[in-house]
Amino acid sequence: MLLPEADAAAGFQIAERVRASIAEITLPGTDVTVTASLGVAAFPAHANTPERLERLADAALYVAKRSGRNRTEIADHTSELLAAGKAVRSGRRQTRVCK
């Protein structure tokens, strides 16, 4: 989804509303749960080309999936590494996301 007038915070809020709305979907006659994981990236805060913006939003999506699904994540400098399952040092802590 492209939101031309939205910054990262507004994009996150809209994505969360979409995610919550999807989670309310019920399929009659089943006990199937419908959820969504979403990734948000903003131009120019996160990327200065359309290709990089897409990559970072996709990476944030995969971080959301690996962090438990049914959530929204905003891209940051570690999104691509976390999505790839690589170790990332954040301050004094190291995070490892398994493939």
mmCIF file with all atom_site columns, C-alpha atoms in Angstrom, residues 11 20 25 28 35 38 48 59 66 68 89 92:
data_model
loop_
_atom_site.group_PDB
_atom_site.id
_atom_site.type_symbol
_atom_site.label_atom_id
_atom_site.label_alt_id
_atom_site.label_comp_id
_atom_site.label_asym_id
_atom_site.label_entity_id
_atom_site.label_seq_id
_atom_site.pdbx_PDB_ins_code
_atom_site.Cartn_x
_atom_site.Cartn_y
_atom_site.Cartn_z
_atom_site.occupancy
_atom_site.B_iso_or_equiv
_atom_site.pdbx_formal_charge
_atom_site.auth_seq_id
_atom_site.auth_comp_id
_atom_site.auth_asym_id
_atom_site.auth_atom_id
_atom_site.pdbx_PDB_model_num
ATOM 1  C CA . GLY A 1 11 ? 1.999   4.631   7.980  1.00 0.00 ? 11 GLY A CA 1
ATOM 2  C CA . ALA A 1 20 ? -6.590  -5.231  13.357 1.00 0.00 ? 20 ALA A CA 1
ATOM 3  C CA . ILE A 1 25 ? -12.479 -11.428 9.903  1.00 0.00 ? 25 ILE A CA 1
ATOM 4  C CA . PRO A 1 28 ? -18.569 -18.769 8.771  1.00 0.00 ? 28 PRO A CA 1
ATOM 5  C CA . THR A 1 35 ? -4.134  -12.507 10.511 1.00 0.00 ? 35 THR A CA 1
ATOM 6  C CA . LEU A 1 38 ? 2.928   -5.889  7.783  1.00 0.00 ? 38 LEU A CA 1
ATOM 7  C CA . ASN A 1 48 ? 15.816  7.450   -1.072 1.00 0.00 ? 48 ASN A CA 1
ATOM 8  C CA . ALA A 1 59 ? 12.473  -6.746  5.293  1.00 0.00 ? 59 ALA A CA 1
ATOM 9  C CA . ARG A 1 66 ? 9.744   -13.947 12.526 1.00 0.00 ? 66 ARG A CA 1
ATOM 10 C CA . GLY A 1 68 ? 5.499   -13.907 16.071 1.00 0.00 ? 68 GLY A CA 1
ATOM 11 C CA . ARG A 1 89 ? 24.587  -5.917  17.515 1.00 0.00 ? 89 ARG A CA 1
ATOM 12 C CA . ARG A 1 92 ? 25.474  -4.216  24.274 1.00 0.00 ? 92 ARG A CA 1
#
